[in-house]
CSV table of N, CA, C and O in Angstrom, one decimal:
chain,number,residue,atom,x,y,z
A,125,UNK,N,-42.1,124.9,-78.2
A,125,UNK,CA,-42.8,123.8,-78.2
A,125,UNK,C,-43.5,123.8,-77.1
A,125,UNK,O,-43.1,124.0,-75.9
A,126,UNK,N,-44.7,123.8,-76.9
A,126,UNK,CA,-45.7,123.4,-76.3
A,126,UNK,C,-46.0,122.2,-75.9
A,126,UNK,O,-46.7,121.4,-76.8
A,127,UNK,N,-45.6,121.5,-74.8
A,127,UNK,CA,-45.4,120.2,-74.8
A,127,UNK,C,-45.8,119.7,-73.3
A,127,UNK,O,-45.0,120.3,-72.2
A,128,UNK,N,-46.1,118.5,-73.0
A,128,UNK,CA,-46.0,117.5,-71.8
A,128,UNK,C,-45.3,116.6,-71.9
A,128,UNK,O,-45.6,115.8,-73.2
A,129,UNK,N,-43.9,116.7,-70.8
A,129,UNK,CA,-43.0,115.1,-70.5
A,129,UNK,C,-43.6,114.5,-69.8
A,129,UNK,O,-43.2,115.0,-68.4
A,130,UNK,N,-44.1,113.6,-69.9
A,130,UNK,CA,-44.1,112.4,-68.4
A,130,UNK,C,-43.1,111.7,-68.8
A,130,UNK,O,-42.5,111.0,-69.2
A,131,UNK,N,-42.5,111.1,-67.3
A,131,UNK,CA,-41.8,109.7,-67.1
A,131,UNK,C,-42.4,109.1,-65.5
A,131,UNK,O,-43.7,109.8,-65.0
A,132,UNK,N,-41.9,107.9,-65.6
A,132,UNK,CA,-42.0,107.4,-64.3
A,132,UNK,C,-43.2,106.1,-64.0
A,132,UNK,O,-43.0,105.3,-63.2
A,133,UNK,N,-43.6,106.2,-65.5
A,133,UNK,CA,-44.3,104.9,-65.6
A,133,UNK,C,-44.1,103.5,-65.6
A,133,UNK,O,-42.3,103.6,-65.9
A,134,UNK,N,-44.1,102.1,-65.1
A,134,UNK,CA,-43.6,101.3,-65.6
A,134,UNK,C,-44.4,100.3,-64.5
A,134,UNK,O,-46.1,100.3,-65.0
A,135,UNK,N,-43.6,99.1,-64.1
A,135,UNK,CA,-44.3,97.7,-63.3
A,135,UNK,C,-44.2,97.8,-62.1
A,135,UNK,O,-43.1,98.5,-61.6
A,136,UNK,N,-45.6,97.8,-61.5
A,136,UNK,CA,-45.3,97.6,-60.2
A,136,UNK,C,-45.7,96.0,-59.7
A,136,UNK,O,-46.7,96.0,-60.3
A,137,UNK,N,-45.7,96.1,-57.9
A,137,UNK,CA,-46.5,95.1,-57.9
A,137,UNK,C,-47.6,95.0,-57.0
A,137,UNK,O,-47.3,96.5,-56.4
A,138,UNK,N,-48.3,94.6,-56.7
A,138,UNK,CA,-49.2,95.0,-55.6
A,138,UNK,C,-49.0,95.3,-54.4
A,138,UNK,O,-48.0,95.1,-53.9
A,139,UNK,N,-49.3,96.8,-54.1
A,139,UNK,CA,-48.8,97.5,-52.7
A,139,UNK,C,-47.3,98.3,-53.0
A,139,UNK,O,-47.5,98.4,-52.0
A,140,UNK,N,-46.9,98.3,-54.1
A,140,UNK,CA,-46.0,98.8,-54.3
A,140,UNK,C,-46.4,100.6,-54.9
A,140,UNK,O,-47.3,101.1,-54.7
A,141,UNK,N,-45.2,101.1,-55.3
A,141,UNK,CA,-45.2,102.9,-55.4
A,141,UNK,C,-44.6,102.9,-56.6
A,141,UNK,O,-43.8,102.3,-57.1
A,142,UNK,N,-45.0,104.2,-57.7
A,142,UNK,CA,-44.6,104.6,-58.4
A,142,UNK,C,-44.6,106.0,-58.7
A,142,UNK,O,-45.9,106.4,-58.0
A,143,UNK,N,-43.8,107.0,-59.3
A,143,UNK,CA,-44.3,108.4,-59.2
A,143,UNK,C,-44.1,108.8,-60.2
A,143,UNK,O,-42.8,108.8,-61.3
A,144,UNK,N,-45.0,109.1,-60.8
A,144,UNK,CA,-44.8,109.5,-62.1
A,144,UNK,C,-44.8,111.1,-61.9
A,144,UNK,O,-45.0,111.8,-61.2
A,145,UNK,N,-43.8,111.7,-63.0
A,145,UNK,CA,-44.0,113.1,-63.7
A,145,UNK,C,-44.6,113.6,-64.9
A,145,UNK,O,-44.5,113.1,-65.9
A,146,UNK,N,-44.8,114.8,-64.6
A,146,UNK,CA,-45.4,115.7,-66.1
A,146,UNK,C,-44.4,117.3,-66.0
A,146,UNK,O,-44.8,117.7,-65.6
A,147,UNK,N,-43.8,117.3,-66.7
A,147,UNK,CA,-42.9,118.5,-67.0
A,147,UNK,C,-43.4,119.4,-68.1
A,147,UNK,O,-43.4,118.3,-69.3
A,148,UNK,N,-44.1,120.5,-68.1
A,148,UNK,CA,-44.4,121.1,-69.2
A,148,UNK,C,-43.9,122.3,-69.4
A,148,UNK,O,-42.8,123.0,-68.3
A,149,UNK,N,-44.0,123.1,-70.3
A,149,UNK,CA,-43.2,123.9,-71.1
A,149,UNK,C,-44.1,125.1,-70.3
A,149,UNK,O,-45.0,124.7,-70.5
A,150,UNK,N,-43.0,126.0,-70.3
A,150,UNK,CA,-43.2,127.1,-69.5
A,150,UNK,C,-44.9,128.2,-69.6
A,150,UNK,O,-45.8,128.4,-68.9
A,151,UNK,N,-45.8,127.8,-71.0
A,151,UNK,CA,-46.9,128.3,-71.0
A,151,UNK,C,-48.3,127.2,-71.1
A,151,UNK,O,-49.5,127.8,-71.6
A,152,UNK,N,-47.8,125.9,-70.6
A,152,UNK,CA,-48.9,125.2,-70.0
A,152,UNK,C,-48.8,125.3,-68.7
A,152,UNK,O,-48.0,125.3,-68.0
A,153,UNK,N,-50.2,125.0,-68.0
A,153,UNK,CA,-50.6,125.3,-67.0
A,153,UNK,C,-50.7,123.9,-66.6
A,153,UNK,O,-52.0,123.2,-67.2
A,154,UNK,N,-50.4,122.7,-65.7
A,154,UNK,CA,-50.5,121.3,-65.7
A,154,UNK,C,-51.8,121.3,-64.8
A,154,UNK,O,-51.9,121.7,-63.8
A,155,UNK,N,-53.3,120.8,-65.3
A,155,UNK,CA,-54.1,120.6,-63.9
A,155,UNK,C,-54.4,119.4,-63.3
A,155,UNK,O,-54.8,119.3,-62.4
A,156,UNK,N,-53.6,118.7,-64.2
A,156,UNK,CA,-54.1,117.0,-63.2
A,156,UNK,C,-53.5,115.7,-64.0
A,156,UNK,O,-53.0,115.8,-65.2
A,157,UNK,N,-54.1,115.0,-63.3
A,157,UNK,CA,-53.7,113.3,-64.3
A,157,UNK,C,-55.2,112.7,-64.4
A,157,UNK,O,-56.1,112.8,-63.5
A,158,UNK,N,-55.2,112.1,-65.9
A,158,UNK,CA,-56.2,111.4,-66.2
A,158,UNK,C,-55.6,109.9,-66.2
A,158,UNK,O,-54.1,109.5,-66.7
A,159,UNK,N,-56.7,108.9,-66.3
A,159,UNK,CA,-56.1,107.7,-66.7
A,159,UNK,C,-57.0,106.7,-68.0
A,159,UNK,O,-58.2,107.0,-67.7
A,160,UNK,N,-57.1,105.5,-68.6
A,160,UNK,CA,-57.8,105.0,-69.0
A,160,UNK,C,-57.4,103.8,-69.5
A,160,UNK,O,-56.3,103.2,-69.3
A,161,UNK,N,-58.2,102.9,-68.9
A,161,UNK,CA,-58.1,101.3,-68.6
A,161,UNK,C,-58.3,101.0,-70.3
A,161,UNK,O,-59.1,101.6,-70.6
A,162,UNK,N,-57.9,100.0,-70.6
A,162,UNK,CA,-58.2,99.3,-72.0
A,162,UNK,C,-59.3,99.2,-72.0
A,162,UNK,O,-60.3,98.4,-71.5
A,163,UNK,N,-60.5,100.2,-73.2
A,163,UNK,CA,-62.1,99.7,-73.1
A,163,UNK,C,-62.7,100.2,-72.4
A,163,UNK,O,-63.9,100.3,-72.1
A,164,UNK,N,-61.9,101.7,-71.8
A,164,UNK,CA,-62.9,101.8,-70.6
A,164,UNK,C,-62.9,103.8,-70.9
A,164,UNK,O,-61.6,104.0,-71.8
A,165,UNK,N,-63.5,104.6,-70.7
A,165,UNK,CA,-63.2,105.8,-70.5
A,165,UNK,C,-62.1,106.2,-70.2
A,165,UNK,O,-61.9,106.0,-69.1
A,166,UNK,N,-61.7,107.5,-70.2
A,166,UNK,CA,-60.8,108.3,-69.7
A,166,UNK,C,-61.4,109.2,-68.5
A,166,UNK,O,-62.2,109.5,-68.6
A,167,UNK,N,-60.5,108.6,-66.8
A,167,UNK,CA,-61.3,109.4,-66.4
A,167,UNK,C,-60.3,110.3,-65.6
A,167,UNK,O,-59.3,110.4,-65.5
A,168,UNK,N,-60.7,111.2,-64.8
A,168,UNK,CA,-59.9,111.8,-64.3
A,168,UNK,C,-59.4,111.8,-62.6
A,168,UNK,O,-60.6,110.9,-62.3
A,169,UNK,N,-58.1,111.5,-62.3
A,169,UNK,CA,-58.0,111.0,-61.3
A,169,UNK,C,-57.4,111.8,-60.0
A,169,UNK,O,-57.9,111.2,-58.7
A,170,UNK,N,-57.3,112.7,-59.9
A,170,UNK,CA,-56.5,114.1,-59.4
A,170,UNK,C,-55.8,115.4,-60.1
A,170,UNK,O,-55.8,115.4,-61.3
A,171,UNK,N,-56.5,116.2,-59.3
A,171,UNK,CA,-56.4,117.7,-60.0
A,171,UNK,C,-55.5,118.6,-59.1
A,171,UNK,O,-55.8,118.3,-57.7
A,172,UNK,N,-54.8,120.1,-59.6
A,172,UNK,CA,-54.2,120.7,-58.2
A,172,UNK,C,-54.5,121.3,-59.3
A,172,UNK,O,-54.4,122.3,-60.4
A,173,UNK,N,-54.7,122.7,-58.2
A,173,UNK,CA,-55.1,124.4,-59.0
A,173,UNK,C,-53.7,124.9,-59.0
A,173,UNK,O,-52.5,124.4,-58.0
A,174,UNK,N,-53.9,126.3,-59.4
A,174,UNK,CA,-52.9,127.2,-59.1
A,174,UNK,C,-52.7,127.8,-57.4
A,174,UNK,O,-51.3,128.1,-57.3
A,175,UNK,N,-53.3,127.0,-56.4
A,175,UNK,CA,-52.8,127.7,-55.5
A,175,UNK,C,-52.5,126.4,-54.6
A,175,UNK,O,-52.7,126.5,-53.1
A,176,UNK,N,-52.7,125.2,-55.3
A,176,UNK,CA,-52.3,124.0,-54.2
A,176,UNK,C,-53.7,123.1,-54.0
A,176,UNK,O,-53.1,122.2,-53.9
A,177,UNK,N,-54.6,123.8,-53.9
A,177,UNK,CA,-55.7,122.9,-53.4
A,177,UNK,C,-55.7,121.5,-54.4
A,177,UNK,O,-55.5,121.6,-55.8
A,178,UNK,N,-55.8,120.1,-53.9
A,178,UNK,CA,-56.1,118.8,-54.9
A,178,UNK,C,-57.7,118.4,-54.4
A,178,UNK,O,-58.2,118.8,-53.7
A,179,UNK,N,-57.9,117.5,-55.3
A,179,UNK,CA,-58.9,117.1,-55.5
A,179,UNK,C,-58.6,115.7,-56.0
A,179,UNK,O,-57.8,115.2,-56.9
A,180,UNK,N,-59.1,114.2,-55.8
A,180,UNK,CA,-58.9,113.1,-55.9
A,180,UNK,C,-60.3,112.2,-56.4
A,180,UNK,O,-61.0,112.2,-55.7
A,181,UNK,N,-60.4,111.6,-57.5
A,181,UNK,CA,-61.1,110.7,-57.4
A,181,UNK,C,-61.5,109.4,-56.4
A,181,UNK,O,-60.2,109.4,-55.6
A,182,UNK,N,-62.9,109.1,-56.1
A,182,UNK,CA,-62.7,108.5,-54.9
A,182,UNK,C,-61.8,107.1,-54.7
A,182,UNK,O,-61.3,106.7,-53.9
A,183,UNK,N,-61.4,106.6,-56.2
A,183,UNK,CA,-60.8,105.1,-55.8
A,183,UNK,C,-59.2,105.2,-55.5
A,183,UNK,O,-58.1,104.4,-55.2
A,184,UNK,N,-58.6,106.7,-56.0
A,184,UNK,CA,-57.5,106.6,-55.6
A,184,UNK,C,-57.3,107.6,-54.2
A,184,UNK,O,-56.1,107.6,-53.9
A,185,UNK,N,-58.2,107.7,-53.5
A,185,UNK,CA,-58.2,109.0,-52.3
A,185,UNK,C,-57.6,108.2,-51.8
A,185,UNK,O,-57.8,107.3,-51.3
A,186,UNK,N,-56.4,108.9,-50.7
A,186,UNK,CA,-55.8,108.5,-49.8
A,186,UNK,C,-54.5,107.5,-50.2
A,186,UNK,O,-53.7,107.2,-49.3
A,187,UNK,N,-54.5,106.8,-51.2
A,187,UNK,CA,-53.3,106.4,-51.8
A,187,UNK,C,-52.2,107.0,-53.0
A,187,UNK,O,-51.3,106.6,-53.1
A,188,UNK,N,-52.8,108.1,-53.4
A,188,UNK,CA,-52.2,108.7,-54.6
A,188,UNK,C,-52.1,110.0,-53.9
A,188,UNK,O,-52.7,111.1,-53.2
A,189,UNK,N,-50.9,110.7,-54.1
A,189,UNK,CA,-51.1,111.9,-54.1
A,189,UNK,C,-50.4,113.4,-55.5
A,189,UNK,O,-49.5,112.6,-55.6
A,190,UNK,N,-50.8,114.3,-55.5
A,190,UNK,CA,-50.7,115.2,-56.8
A,190,UNK,C,-49.5,116.3,-56.4
A,190,UNK,O,-50.6,117.2,-54.7
A,191,UNK,N,-49.0,116.9,-56.4
A,191,UNK,CA,-48.2,118.0,-56.0
A,191,UNK,C,-47.4,118.7,-57.5
A,191,UNK,O,-47.7,118.1,-58.5
A,192,UNK,N,-47.2,119.5,-57.1
A,192,UNK,CA,-46.5,120.6,-58.1
A,192,UNK,C,-45.0,121.5,-57.5
A,192,UNK,O,-45.2,121.8,-56.5
A,193,UNK,N,-44.0,121.4,-58.8
A,193,UNK,CA,-42.9,122.1,-58.3
A,193,UNK,C,-43.1,123.1,-59.1
A,193,UNK,O,-42.7,123.2,-60.2
A,194,UNK,N,-43.2,124.6,-58.6
A,194,UNK,CA,-43.9,126.0,-59.7
A,194,UNK,C,-42.4,126.2,-60.1
A,194,UNK,O,-42.6,126.6,-61.2
A,195,UNK,N,-40.8,125.5,-59.8
A,195,UNK,CA,-39.7,126.2,-60.5
A,195,UNK,C,-39.4,125.4,-61.3
A,195,UNK,O,-38.8,126.2,-62.8
A,196,UNK,N,-39.9,124.1,-61.4
A,196,UNK,CA,-40.2,123.1,-62.7
A,196,UNK,C,-40.9,123.1,-63.7
A,196,UNK,O,-41.0,122.3,-64.5
A,197,UNK,N,-42.0,123.7,-63.1
A,197,UNK,CA,-43.2,123.8,-63.9
A,197,UNK,C,-43.5,122.4,-64.3
A,197,UNK,O,-44.1,121.8,-64.9
A,198,UNK,N,-43.5,121.1,-63.0
A,198,UNK,CA,-43.7,119.8,-62.9
A,198,UNK,C,-44.6,119.3,-62.1
A,198,UNK,O,-44.6,119.9,-61.1
A,199,UNK,N,-45.4,118.5,-62.4
A,199,UNK,CA,-46.5,117.8,-61.4
A,199,UNK,C,-46.5,116.8,-61.2
A,199,UNK,O,-46.1,116.0,-62.4
A,200,UNK,N,-46.3,116.2,-60.3
A,200,UNK,CA,-45.9,115.0,-60.0
A,200,UNK,C,-47.5,114.4,-59.3
A,200,UNK,O,-48.3,114.8,-58.9
A,201,UNK,N,-47.4,112.9,-59.6
A,201,UNK,CA,-48.3,112.2,-59.0
A,201,UNK,C,-47.8,110.7,-58.4
A,201,UNK,O,-47.3,109.8,-59.2
A,202,UNK,N,-47.7,110.8,-57.0
A,202,UNK,CA,-47.1,109.6,-56.1
A,202,UNK,C,-47.9,108.5,-56.0
A,202,UNK,O,-49.3,108.9,-55.6
A,203,UNK,N,-47.8,107.1,-56.4
A,203,UNK,CA,-48.7,106.6,-56.4
A,203,UNK,C,-48.2,105.3,-55.2
A,203,UNK,O,-47.4,104.8,-55.5
A,204,UNK,N,-49.3,105.2,-54.4
A,204,UNK,CA,-48.4,104.5,-53.2
A,204,UNK,C,-49.8,103.3,-53.3
A,204,UNK,O,-50.9,103.3,-53.4
A,205,UNK,N,-49.5,102.1,-52.5
A,205,UNK,CA,-50.6,101.1,-52.4
A,205,UNK,C,-51.1,100.6,-53.4
A,205,UNK,O,-52.4,100.4,-53.9
A,206,UNK,N,-50.3,100.7,-54.5
A,206,UNK,CA,-50.9,100.3,-55.8
A,206,UNK,C,-51.7,98.8,-55.9
A,206,UNK,O,-51.5,97.9,-55.1
A,207,UNK,N,-52.6,98.7,-56.4
A,207,UNK,CA,-53.8,97.4,-56.8
A,207,UNK,C,-53.5,97.3,-58.1
A,207,UNK,O,-53.3,98.5,-59.6
A,208,UNK,N,-54.3,96.1,-58.7
A,208,UNK,CA,-53.8,95.5,-60.0
A,208,UNK,C,-55.4,97.0,-61.1
A,208,UNK,O,-54.9,97.1,-61.9
A,209,UNK,N,-56.0,96.9,-60.2
A,209,UNK,CA,-57.0,97.5,-61.1
A,209,UNK,C,-56.5,99.3,-61.1
A,209,UNK,O,-57.2,99.9,-61.8
A,210,UNK,N,-55.4,99.6,-60.6
A,210,UNK,CA,-54.6,101.0,-61.2
A,210,UNK,C,-54.3,101.1,-62.1
A,210,UNK,O,-53.8,101.6,-62.8
A,211,UNK,N,-53.9,99.6,-63.1
A,211,UNK,CA,-53.4,99.2,-64.5
A,211,UNK,C,-54.5,99.9,-65.1
A,211,UNK,O,-55.5,99.7,-66.0
A,212,UNK,N,-53.3,101.1,-66.3
A,212,UNK,CA,-54.3,101.9,-67.1
A,212,UNK,C,-52.9,102.6,-67.9
A,212,UNK,O,-51.9,102.6,-67.3
A,213,UNK,N,-53.3,103.3,-68.9
A,213,UNK,CA,-52.5,104.1,-69.1
A,213,UNK,C,-53.2,105.8,-68.9
A,213,UNK,O,-53.7,106.1,-68.5
A,214,UNK,N,-51.7,106.5,-68.4
A,214,UNK,CA,-51.9,107.7,-67.1
A,214,UNK,C,-51.2,108.7,-68.4
A,214,UNK,O,-50.1,108.6,-68.9
A,215,UNK,N,-52.5,110.1,-67.9
A,215,UNK,CA,-51.8,111.1,-69.1
A,215,UNK,C,-52.4,112.2,-68.4
A,215,UNK,O,-52.7,112.2,-67.1
A,216,UNK,N,-51.0,113.0,-68.3
A,216,UNK,CA,-51.4,114.4,-67.6
A,216,UNK,C,-51.9,115.2,-68.5
A,216,UNK,O,-52.0,115.1,-70.0
A,217,UNK,N,-52.7,116.7,-68.3
A,217,UNK,CA,-53.3,117.3,-69.1
A,217,UNK,C,-53.0,118.5,-68.6
A,217,UNK,O,-53.1,119.2,-66.9
A,218,UNK,N,-52.7,119.6,-69.7
A,218,UNK,CA,-52.8,121.0,-69.1
A,218,UNK,C,-53.3,121.9,-70.0
A,218,UNK,O,-54.2,121.4,-71.1
A,219,UNK,N,-53.3,123.4,-69.7
A,219,UNK,CA,-54.3,123.8,-70.8
A,219,UNK,C,-53.2,125.0,-71.1
A,219,UNK,O,-52.7,125.8,-70.1
A,220,UNK,N,-53.1,125.8,-72.1
A,220,UNK,CA,-52.6,127.2,-72.7
A,220,UNK,C,-53.5,127.6,-74.0
A,220,UNK,O,-53.4,126.7,-74.7
A,221,UNK,N,-53.1,128.7,-74.1
A,221,UNK,CA,-53.5,129.3,-75.6
A,221,UNK,C,-55.1,128.8,-75.4
A,221,UNK,O,-55.3,128.8,-76.8
A,222,UNK,N,-56.1,128.8,-74.4
A,222,UNK,CA,-57.6,128.5,-75.1
A,222,UNK,C,-57.7,126.9,-75.2
A,222,UNK,O,-58.7,126.8,-75.8
A,223,UNK,N,-56.5,126.1,-74.9
A,223,UNK,CA,-56.8,124.8,-75.5
A,223,UNK,C,-56.3,123.9,-74.5
A,223,UNK,O,-55.1,124.2,-73.9
A,224,UNK,N,-56.6,123.0,-74.6
A,224,UNK,CA,-55.7,121.7,-74.0
A,224,UNK,C,-55.0,120.8,-74.7
A,224,UNK,O,-54.8,120.9,-75.6
A,225,UNK,N,-54.0,120.5,-73.7
A,225,UNK,CA,-52.7,119.9,-74.0
A,225,UNK,C,-52.4,118.7,-73.2
A,225,UNK,O,-52.8,118.4,-72.0
A,226,UNK,N,-52.7,117.2,-73.7
A,226,UNK,CA,-52.2,115.8,-73.4
A,226,UNK,C,-50.5,115.5,-73.4
A,226,UNK,O,-50.3,115.8,-74.5
A,227,UNK,N,-50.1,114.9,-72.5
A,227,UNK,CA,-49.3,114.3,-72.6
A,227,UNK,C,-49.3,112.9,-73.3
A,227,UNK,O,-50.1,112.7,-73.8
A,228,UNK,N,-48.2,112.3,-73.4
A,228,UNK,CA,-48.2,110.7,-74.7
A,228,UNK,C,-48.4,109.8,-73.9
A,228,UNK,O,-49.1,109.1,-74.7
A,229,UNK,N,-48.7,110.0,-72.7
A,229,UNK,CA,-49.4,108.9,-71.9
A,229,UNK,C,-48.2,108.2,-71.5
A,229,UNK,O,-47.3,107.6,-72.0
A,230,UNK,N,-48.3,107.3,-70.6
A,230,UNK,CA,-47.6,106.4,-69.6
A,230,UNK,C,-48.1,104.9,-69.4
A,230,UNK,O,-48.9,104.8,-68.7
A,231,UNK,N,-47.5,104.1,-69.6
A,231,UNK,CA,-48.4,103.1,-69.2
A,231,UNK,C,-47.7,102.6,-67.4
A,231,UNK,O,-46.6,102.5,-67.3
A,232,UNK,N,-48.7,102.1,-66.5
A,232,UNK,CA,-48.7,101.9,-65.7
A,232,UNK,C,-49.5,100.4,-65.5
A,232,UNK,O,-50.5,100.3,-65.5
A,233,UNK,N,-48.3,99.5,-64.8
A,233,UNK,CA,-49.1,97.9,-64.6
A,233,UNK,C,-48.4,97.3,-63.6
A,233,UNK,O,-47.7,97.9,-63.2
A,234,UNK,N,-49.5,97.0,-62.8
A,234,UNK,CA,-49.6,96.5,-61.6
A,234,UNK,C,-50.0,95.1,-61.5
A,234,UNK,O,-51.2,94.7,-61.6
A,235,UNK,N,-49.0,94.2,-61.3
A,235,UNK,CA,-49.1,92.5,-61.3
A,235,UNK,C,-48.3,92.1,-60.5
A,235,UNK,O,-46.5,93.1,-60.4
A,236,UNK,N,-48.3,91.1,-60.3
A,236,UNK,CA,-48.0,90.1,-59.0
A,236,UNK,C,-46.7,89.6,-60.2
A,236,UNK,O,-45.5,88.0,-59.7
């Protein structure tokens, strides 16, 4: 199966932390994380290249960190200093066989 398996979403308080995981099947290269808030466009928030270079959307820069475990073919998103505006469905995205793959989405809710 060609799939992405996400975990780690849930409820956090403002200022809290969550770590999202995206475990991919071997033939999928995970490129990064996107999120989509209700009624809004899905946006790329963090990306990572095959050599480990990273980039972040301005709203999460300095708070979120994307990383890759090559042995597990898993990409993580460490989210610190969470804000209510981080509330969204978070998706990991990969590529393989000339097409895009998306995870199922995991809900992150930041609320007191």
